[in-house]
Short mmCIF file of C-alpha atoms in Angstrom, two decimals:
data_model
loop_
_atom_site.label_atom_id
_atom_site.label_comp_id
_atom_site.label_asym_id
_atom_site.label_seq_id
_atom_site.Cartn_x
_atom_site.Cartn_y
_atom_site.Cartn_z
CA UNK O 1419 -35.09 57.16 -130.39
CA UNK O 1420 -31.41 58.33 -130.28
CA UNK O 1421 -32.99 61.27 -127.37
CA UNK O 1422 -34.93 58.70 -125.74
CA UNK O 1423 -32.17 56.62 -124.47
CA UNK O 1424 -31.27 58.78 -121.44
CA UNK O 1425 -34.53 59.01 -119.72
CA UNK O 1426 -35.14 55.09 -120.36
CA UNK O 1427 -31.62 54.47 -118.67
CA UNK O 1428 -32.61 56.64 -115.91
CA UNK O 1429 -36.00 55.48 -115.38
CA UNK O 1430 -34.48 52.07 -114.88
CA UNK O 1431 -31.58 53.24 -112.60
CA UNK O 1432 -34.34 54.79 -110.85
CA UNK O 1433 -36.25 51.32 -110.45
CA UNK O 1434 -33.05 49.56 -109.67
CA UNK O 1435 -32.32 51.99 -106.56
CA UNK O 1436 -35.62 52.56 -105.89
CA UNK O 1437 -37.14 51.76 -102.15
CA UNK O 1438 -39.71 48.96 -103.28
CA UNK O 1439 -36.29 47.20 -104.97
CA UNK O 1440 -34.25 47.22 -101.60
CA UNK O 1441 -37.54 45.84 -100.05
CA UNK O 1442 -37.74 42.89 -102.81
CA UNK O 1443 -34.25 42.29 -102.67
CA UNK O 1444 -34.31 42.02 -98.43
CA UNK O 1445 -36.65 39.46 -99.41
CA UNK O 1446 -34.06 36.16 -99.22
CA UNK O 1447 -33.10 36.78 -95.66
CA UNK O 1448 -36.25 36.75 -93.93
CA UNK O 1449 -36.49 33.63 -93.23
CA UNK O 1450 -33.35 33.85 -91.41
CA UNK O 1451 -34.73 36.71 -89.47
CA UNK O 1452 -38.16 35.33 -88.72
CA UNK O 1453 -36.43 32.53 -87.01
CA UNK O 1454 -33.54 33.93 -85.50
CA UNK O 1455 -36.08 36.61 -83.82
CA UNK O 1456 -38.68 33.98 -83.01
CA UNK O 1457 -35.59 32.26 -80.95
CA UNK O 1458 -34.55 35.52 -79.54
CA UNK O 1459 -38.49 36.25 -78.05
CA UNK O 1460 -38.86 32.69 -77.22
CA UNK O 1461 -35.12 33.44 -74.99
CA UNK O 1462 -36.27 36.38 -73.61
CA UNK O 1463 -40.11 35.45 -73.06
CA UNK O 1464 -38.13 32.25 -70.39
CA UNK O 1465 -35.31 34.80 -69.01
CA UNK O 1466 -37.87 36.30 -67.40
CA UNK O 1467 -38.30 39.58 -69.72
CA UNK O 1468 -42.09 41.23 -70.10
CA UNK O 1469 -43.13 41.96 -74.05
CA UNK O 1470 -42.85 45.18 -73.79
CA UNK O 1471 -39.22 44.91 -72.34
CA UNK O 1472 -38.49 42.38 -75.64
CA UNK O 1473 -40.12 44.50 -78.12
CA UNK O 1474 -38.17 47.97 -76.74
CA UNK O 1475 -34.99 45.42 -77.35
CA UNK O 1476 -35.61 44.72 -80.49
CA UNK O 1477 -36.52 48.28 -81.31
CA UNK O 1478 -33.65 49.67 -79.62
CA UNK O 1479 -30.69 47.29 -79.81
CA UNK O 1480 -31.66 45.44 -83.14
CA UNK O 1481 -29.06 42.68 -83.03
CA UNK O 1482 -29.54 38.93 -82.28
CA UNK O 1483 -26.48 37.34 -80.91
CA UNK O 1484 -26.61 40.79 -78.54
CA UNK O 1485 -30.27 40.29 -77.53
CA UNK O 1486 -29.79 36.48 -76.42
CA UNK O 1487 -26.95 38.00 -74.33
CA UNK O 1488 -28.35 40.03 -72.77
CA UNK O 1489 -31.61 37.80 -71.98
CA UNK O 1490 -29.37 35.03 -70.66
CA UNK O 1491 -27.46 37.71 -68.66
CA UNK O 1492 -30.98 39.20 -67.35
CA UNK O 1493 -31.83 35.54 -66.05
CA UNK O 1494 -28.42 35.28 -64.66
CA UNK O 1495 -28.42 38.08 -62.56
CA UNK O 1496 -25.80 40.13 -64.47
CA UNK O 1497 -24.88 44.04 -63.69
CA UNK O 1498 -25.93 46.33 -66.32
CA UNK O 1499 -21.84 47.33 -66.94
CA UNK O 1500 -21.05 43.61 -67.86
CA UNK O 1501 -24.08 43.39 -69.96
CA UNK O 1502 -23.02 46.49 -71.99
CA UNK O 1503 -19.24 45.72 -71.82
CA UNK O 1504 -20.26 41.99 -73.02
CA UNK O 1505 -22.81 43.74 -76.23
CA UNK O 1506 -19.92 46.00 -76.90
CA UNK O 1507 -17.38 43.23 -77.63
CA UNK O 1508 -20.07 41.64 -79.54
CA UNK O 1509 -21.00 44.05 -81.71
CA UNK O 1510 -17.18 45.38 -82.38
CA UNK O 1511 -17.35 42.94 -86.11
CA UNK O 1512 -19.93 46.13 -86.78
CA UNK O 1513 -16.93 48.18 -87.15
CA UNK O 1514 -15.81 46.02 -90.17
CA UNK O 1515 -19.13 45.63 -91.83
CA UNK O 1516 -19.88 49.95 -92.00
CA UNK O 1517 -15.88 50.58 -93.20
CA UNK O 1518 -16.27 48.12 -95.44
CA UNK O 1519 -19.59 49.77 -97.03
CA UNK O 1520 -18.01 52.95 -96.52
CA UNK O 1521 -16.78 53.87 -100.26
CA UNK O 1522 -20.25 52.78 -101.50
CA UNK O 1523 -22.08 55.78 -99.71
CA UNK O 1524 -19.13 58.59 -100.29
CA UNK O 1525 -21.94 60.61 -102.50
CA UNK O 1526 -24.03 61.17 -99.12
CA UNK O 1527 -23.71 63.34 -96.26
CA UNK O 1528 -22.55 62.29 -93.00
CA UNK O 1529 -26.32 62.18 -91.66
CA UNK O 1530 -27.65 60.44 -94.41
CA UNK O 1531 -24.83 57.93 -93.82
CA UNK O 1532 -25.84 57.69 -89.80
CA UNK O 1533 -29.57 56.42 -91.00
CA UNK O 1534 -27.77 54.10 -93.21
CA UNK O 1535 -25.53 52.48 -90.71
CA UNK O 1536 -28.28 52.56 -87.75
CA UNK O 1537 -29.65 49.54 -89.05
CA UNK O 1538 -26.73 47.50 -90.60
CA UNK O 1539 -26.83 44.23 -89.64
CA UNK O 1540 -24.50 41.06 -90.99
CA UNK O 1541 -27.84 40.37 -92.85
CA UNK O 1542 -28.60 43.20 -94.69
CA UNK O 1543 -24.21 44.00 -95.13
CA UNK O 1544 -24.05 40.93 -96.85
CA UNK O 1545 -27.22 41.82 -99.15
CA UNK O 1546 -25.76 44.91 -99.68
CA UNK O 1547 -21.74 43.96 -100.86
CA UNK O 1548 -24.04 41.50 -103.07
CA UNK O 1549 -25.19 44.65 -104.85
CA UNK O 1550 -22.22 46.47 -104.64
CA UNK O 1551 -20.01 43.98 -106.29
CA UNK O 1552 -21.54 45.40 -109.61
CA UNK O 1553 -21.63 48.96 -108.96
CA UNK O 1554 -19.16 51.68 -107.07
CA UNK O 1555 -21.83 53.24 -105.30
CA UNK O 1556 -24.87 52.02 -103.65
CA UNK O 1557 -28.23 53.80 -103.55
CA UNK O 1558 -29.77 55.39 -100.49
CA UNK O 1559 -33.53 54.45 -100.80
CA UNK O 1560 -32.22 50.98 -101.90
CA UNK O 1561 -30.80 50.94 -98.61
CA UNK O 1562 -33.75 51.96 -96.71
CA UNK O 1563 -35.64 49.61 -97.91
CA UNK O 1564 -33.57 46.71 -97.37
CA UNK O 1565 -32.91 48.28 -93.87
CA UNK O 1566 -36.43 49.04 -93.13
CA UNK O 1567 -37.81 45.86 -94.50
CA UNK O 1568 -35.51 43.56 -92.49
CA UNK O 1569 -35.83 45.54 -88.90
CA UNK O 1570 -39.70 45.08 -88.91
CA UNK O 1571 -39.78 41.68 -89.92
CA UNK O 1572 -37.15 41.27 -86.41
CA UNK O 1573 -39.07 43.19 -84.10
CA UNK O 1574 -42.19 41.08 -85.64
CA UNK O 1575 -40.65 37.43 -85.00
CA UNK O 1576 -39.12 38.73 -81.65
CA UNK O 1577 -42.83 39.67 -80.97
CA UNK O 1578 -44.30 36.58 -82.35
CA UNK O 1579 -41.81 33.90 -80.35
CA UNK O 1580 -42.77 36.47 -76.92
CA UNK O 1581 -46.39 35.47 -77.55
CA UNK O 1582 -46.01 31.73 -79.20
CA UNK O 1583 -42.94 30.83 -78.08
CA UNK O 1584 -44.52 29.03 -75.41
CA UNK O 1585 -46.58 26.24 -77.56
CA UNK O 1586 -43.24 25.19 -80.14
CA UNK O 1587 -41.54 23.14 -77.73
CA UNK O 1588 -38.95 21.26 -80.20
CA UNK O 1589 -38.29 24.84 -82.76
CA UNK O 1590 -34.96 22.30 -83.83
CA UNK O 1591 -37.05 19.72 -85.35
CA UNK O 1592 -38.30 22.21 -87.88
CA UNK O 1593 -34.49 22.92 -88.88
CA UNK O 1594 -35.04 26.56 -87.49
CA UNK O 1595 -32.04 26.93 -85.85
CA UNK O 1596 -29.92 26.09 -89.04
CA UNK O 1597 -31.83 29.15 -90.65
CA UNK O 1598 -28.88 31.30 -90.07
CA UNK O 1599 -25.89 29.35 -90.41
CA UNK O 1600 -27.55 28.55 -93.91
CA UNK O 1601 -28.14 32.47 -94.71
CA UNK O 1602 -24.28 32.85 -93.76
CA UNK O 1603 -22.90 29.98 -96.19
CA UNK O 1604 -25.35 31.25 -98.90
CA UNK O 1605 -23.72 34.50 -98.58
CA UNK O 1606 -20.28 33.44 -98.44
CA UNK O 1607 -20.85 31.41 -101.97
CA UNK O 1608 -22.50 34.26 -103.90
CA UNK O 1609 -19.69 36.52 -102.32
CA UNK O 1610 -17.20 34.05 -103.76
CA UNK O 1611 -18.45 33.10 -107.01
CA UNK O 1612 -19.21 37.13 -108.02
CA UNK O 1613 -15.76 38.17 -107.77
CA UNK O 1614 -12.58 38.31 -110.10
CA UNK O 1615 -9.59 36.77 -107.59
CA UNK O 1616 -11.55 33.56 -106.36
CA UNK O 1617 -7.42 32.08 -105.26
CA UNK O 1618 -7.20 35.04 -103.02
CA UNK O 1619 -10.93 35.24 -101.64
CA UNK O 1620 -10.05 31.46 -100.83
CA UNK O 1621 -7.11 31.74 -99.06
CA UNK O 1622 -8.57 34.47 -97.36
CA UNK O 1623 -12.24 32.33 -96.27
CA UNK O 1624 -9.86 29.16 -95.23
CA UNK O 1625 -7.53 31.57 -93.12
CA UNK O 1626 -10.68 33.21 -91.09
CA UNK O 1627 -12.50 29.91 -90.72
CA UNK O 1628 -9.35 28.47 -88.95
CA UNK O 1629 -8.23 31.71 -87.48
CA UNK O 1630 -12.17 31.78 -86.00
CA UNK O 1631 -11.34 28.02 -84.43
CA UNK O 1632 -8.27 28.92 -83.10
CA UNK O 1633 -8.66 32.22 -81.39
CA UNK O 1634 -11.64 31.01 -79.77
CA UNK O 1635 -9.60 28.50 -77.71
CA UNK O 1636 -8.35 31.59 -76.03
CA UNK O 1637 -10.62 34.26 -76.55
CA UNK O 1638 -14.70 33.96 -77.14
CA UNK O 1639 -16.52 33.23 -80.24
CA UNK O 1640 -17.39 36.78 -80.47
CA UNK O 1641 -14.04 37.90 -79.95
CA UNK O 1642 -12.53 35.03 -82.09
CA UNK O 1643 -14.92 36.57 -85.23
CA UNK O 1644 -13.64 40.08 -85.20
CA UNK O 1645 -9.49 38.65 -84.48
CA UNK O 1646 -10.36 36.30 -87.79
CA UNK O 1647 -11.94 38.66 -89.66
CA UNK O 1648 -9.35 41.43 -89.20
CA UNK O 1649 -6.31 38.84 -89.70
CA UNK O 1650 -8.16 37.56 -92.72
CA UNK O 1651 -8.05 40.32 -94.47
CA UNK O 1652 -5.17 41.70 -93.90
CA UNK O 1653 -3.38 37.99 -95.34
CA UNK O 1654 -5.85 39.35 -98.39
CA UNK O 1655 -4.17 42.42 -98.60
CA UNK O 1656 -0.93 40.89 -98.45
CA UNK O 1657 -1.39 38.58 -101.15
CA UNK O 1658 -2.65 40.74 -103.46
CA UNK O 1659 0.19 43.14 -102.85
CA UNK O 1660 3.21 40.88 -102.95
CA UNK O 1661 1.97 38.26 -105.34
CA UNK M 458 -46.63 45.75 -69.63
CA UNK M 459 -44.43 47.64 -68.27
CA UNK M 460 -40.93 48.13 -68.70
CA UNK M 461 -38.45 47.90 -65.55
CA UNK M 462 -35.98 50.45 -64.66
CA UNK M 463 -33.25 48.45 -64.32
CA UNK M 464 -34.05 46.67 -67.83
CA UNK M 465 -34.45 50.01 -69.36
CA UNK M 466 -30.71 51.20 -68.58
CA UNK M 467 -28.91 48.11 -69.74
CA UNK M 468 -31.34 48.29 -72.67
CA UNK M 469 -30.57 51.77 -73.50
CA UNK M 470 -26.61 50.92 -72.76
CA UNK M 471 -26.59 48.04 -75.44
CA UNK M 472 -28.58 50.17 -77.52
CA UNK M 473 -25.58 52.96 -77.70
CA UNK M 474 -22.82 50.34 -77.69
CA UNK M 475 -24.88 48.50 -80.90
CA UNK M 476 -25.23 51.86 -82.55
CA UNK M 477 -21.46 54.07 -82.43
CA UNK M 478 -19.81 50.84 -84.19
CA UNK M 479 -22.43 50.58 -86.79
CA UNK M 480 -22.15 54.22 -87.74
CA UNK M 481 -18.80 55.76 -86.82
CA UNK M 482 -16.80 54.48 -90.21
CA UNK M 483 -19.86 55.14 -92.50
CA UNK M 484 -19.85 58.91 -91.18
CA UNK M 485 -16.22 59.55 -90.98
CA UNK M 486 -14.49 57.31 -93.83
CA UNK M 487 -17.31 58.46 -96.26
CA UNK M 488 -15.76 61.75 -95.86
CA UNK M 489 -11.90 60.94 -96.01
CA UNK M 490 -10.28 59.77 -98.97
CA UNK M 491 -9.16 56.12 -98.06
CA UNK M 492 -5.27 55.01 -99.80
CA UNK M 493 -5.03 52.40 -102.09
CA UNK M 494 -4.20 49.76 -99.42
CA UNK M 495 -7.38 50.62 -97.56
CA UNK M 496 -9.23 50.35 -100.00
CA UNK M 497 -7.60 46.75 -101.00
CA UNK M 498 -8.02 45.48 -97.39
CA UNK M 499 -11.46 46.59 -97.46
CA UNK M 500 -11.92 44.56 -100.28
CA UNK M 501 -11.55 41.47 -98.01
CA UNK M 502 -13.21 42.21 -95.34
CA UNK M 503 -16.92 40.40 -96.27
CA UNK M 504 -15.42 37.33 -97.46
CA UNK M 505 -13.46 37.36 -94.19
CA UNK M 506 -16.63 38.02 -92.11
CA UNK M 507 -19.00 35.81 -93.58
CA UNK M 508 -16.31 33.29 -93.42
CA UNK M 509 -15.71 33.59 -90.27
CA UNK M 510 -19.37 33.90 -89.15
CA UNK M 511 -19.73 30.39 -91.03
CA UNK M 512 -16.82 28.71 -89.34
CA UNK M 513 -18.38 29.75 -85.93
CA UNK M 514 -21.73 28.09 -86.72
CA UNK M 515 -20.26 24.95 -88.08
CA UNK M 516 -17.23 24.32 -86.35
CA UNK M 517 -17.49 25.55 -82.92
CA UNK M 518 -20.07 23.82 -80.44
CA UNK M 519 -20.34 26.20 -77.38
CA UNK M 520 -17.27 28.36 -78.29
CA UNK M 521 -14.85 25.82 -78.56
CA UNK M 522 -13.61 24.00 -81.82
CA UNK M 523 -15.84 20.72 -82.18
CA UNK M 524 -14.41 18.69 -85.48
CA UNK M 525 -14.66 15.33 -83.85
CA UNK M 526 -17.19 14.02 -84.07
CA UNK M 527 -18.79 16.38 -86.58
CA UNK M 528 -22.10 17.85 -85.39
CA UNK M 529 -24.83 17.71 -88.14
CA UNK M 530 -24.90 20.96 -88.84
CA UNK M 531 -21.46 20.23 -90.78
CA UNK M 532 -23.51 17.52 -92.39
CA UNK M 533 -26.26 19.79 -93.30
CA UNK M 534 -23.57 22.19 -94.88
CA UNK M 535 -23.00 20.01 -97.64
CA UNK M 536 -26.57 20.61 -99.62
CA UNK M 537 -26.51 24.01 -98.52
CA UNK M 538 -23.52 24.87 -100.45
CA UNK M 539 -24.22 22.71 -103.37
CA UNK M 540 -27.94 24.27 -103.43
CA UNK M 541 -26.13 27.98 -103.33
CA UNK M 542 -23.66 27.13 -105.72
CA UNK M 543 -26.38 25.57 -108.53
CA UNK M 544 -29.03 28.53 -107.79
CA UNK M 545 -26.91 31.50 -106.51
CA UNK M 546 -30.09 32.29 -104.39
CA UNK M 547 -29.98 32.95 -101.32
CA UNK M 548 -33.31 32.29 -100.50
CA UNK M 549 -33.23 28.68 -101.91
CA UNK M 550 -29.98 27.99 -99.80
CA UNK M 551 -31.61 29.03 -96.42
CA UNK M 552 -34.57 27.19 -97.13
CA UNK M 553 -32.40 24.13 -98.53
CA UNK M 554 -30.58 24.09 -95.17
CA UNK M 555 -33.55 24.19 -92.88
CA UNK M 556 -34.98 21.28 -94.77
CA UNK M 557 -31.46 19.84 -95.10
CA UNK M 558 -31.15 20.12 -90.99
CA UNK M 559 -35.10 18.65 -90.72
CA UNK M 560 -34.24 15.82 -92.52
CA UNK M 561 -30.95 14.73 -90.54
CA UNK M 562 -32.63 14.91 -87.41
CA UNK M 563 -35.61 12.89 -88.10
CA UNK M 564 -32.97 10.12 -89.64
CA UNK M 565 -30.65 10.76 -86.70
CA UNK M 566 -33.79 10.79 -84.18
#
């Protein structure tokens, strides 16, 4: 028995990193993506973009407040520079989301950790922290899966709202829309209620929810996320350190 | 079919601008030892996102702060977070909020 214990704990640690698990556990958040693509193809299908031109977006770029940009820039006319520029601002809160993931992947090379961060997303980040919350490194075929999982299902519901999008006229009534405000809260709560300093992680969710109001009475929405989440946690920091 | 020129260049442009954030601190800060305050700031960053992603979907209507009067989606909020407080599942809190927001707008018309 006594020799047996090793292999059993490894066979399970095995399990518990393995590909099929990040799949399962990717699981929660399709919903969120199936509608939040569906939307996206739906925008691009009426800006005026072919499928092929909204499947090589979501295949390429891979991000959905970036992709209804740049559809409602397309159908506005918009140079390709302020398209980019605009993505680019966008897609900035990315920064936070890999450094924050960072330590969790130390035990891979820099290559491995370039597949890895390809196909972050706030979806599969917040998935991820879930895990890591437990755990002081995160597994790399855990990862692809949950990475893998959740970028077909987008560039499927981006395809799927190109071809349907047409016959849903009213996507609202079905609650679709809330889909991802819903995924955010959920992950917010099991963020909150799996740590140690829930005082601190409050202070710090209250400051970037009314940092995020405030800076985006000067600044975008976009912009106003990455100036709340950065001043967020640095009033985390400071707490922690001086309390 | 078939994929315009023009298209193809801003989509290749977003494409690079979407990927160098998402992997520069993975590569590089997997391979430097981060100090203690790093690593505490860090910490905070995902409650700060999330947090902040959550305040721009329910508080903001176009960008700007909208409080008064609440849209529903603050409504809908409500059994969202008690649904992902009682379960701790995520997928029972998105599908709780969708129903939540199907709901209020067949009662609000």
């Amino acid at each position: 028995m006594q020799e047996n214990h090793p292999s059993a704990e490894k066979a399970e640690e095995i399990g518990r990193d393995s590909f099929l698990q990040g799949a399962k556990d990717c699981l929660p958040t399709l919903l969120g993506y199936l509608s939040i693509g569906f939307a996206a193809g739906v925008v691009g299908k009426t800006s005026g973009l072919g499928i092929a031109e909204i499947a090589l977006m979501s295949v390429m770029i891979y991000a959905g407040s970036a992709q209804f940009i740049a559809a409602g820039m397309v159908a506005a006319n918009g140079s390709i520079a302020v398209i980019v520029f605009t993505v680019f601002i966008v897609n900035l809160r990315h920064l936070l989301l890999s450094a924050a993931l960072s330590p969790y992947f130390r035990h891979l090379t820099p290559v491995k950790n370039m597949l890895i961060g390809a196909l972050l997303t706030d979806e599969t980040f917040g998935v991820a922290i879930q895990r890591a919350t437990d755990a002081n490194r995160i597994g790399e075929r855990w990862m692809h899966g949950l990475n893998l999982t959740a970028y077909l299902n987008w560039i499927a519901a981006t395809l799927a709202g190109a071809f349907l999008g047409r016959w849903i006229a009213n996507p609202e009534k079905f609650g679709l829309d809330f889909a991802l405000s819903a995924m955010f809260i959920g992950l917010l709560v099991l963020q909150l209620t799996s740590r140690k300093n829930l005082a601190i992680d409050l202070i710090v969710a209250v400051s970037a929810i009314l940092i995020v109001a405030g800076a985006s009475m000067a600044f975008s929405a976009n912009v106003g996320v990455i100036i709340a989440a950065l001043i967020a946690s640095t009033i985390g920091m400071a707490v922690e350190k001086w309390k | 079919m078939e994929i315009r020129w023009e298209v193809f260049l801003m989509i290749a442009g977003a494409s690079i601008v979407t990927f160098i954030p998402r992997i520069v601190p993975l590569v590089l800060l997997s391979r430097i030892r981060i100090p203690d305050w790093g690593m505490t700031w860090l910490k905070y960053v995902p409650i700060a996102v999330m947090a902040a992603l959550v305040g721009q979907e329910l508080f903001l209507e176009n960008g700007k702060p909208a409080l008064f009067p609440p849209g529903p989606e603050l409504y809908a909020a409500l059994p969202t977070i008690a649904v992902a407080l009682l379960t701790r599942s995520l997928l029972a809190t998105v599908v709780a909020g969708m129903i939540s927001m199907m709901l209020l707008r067949a009662l609000l018309g």
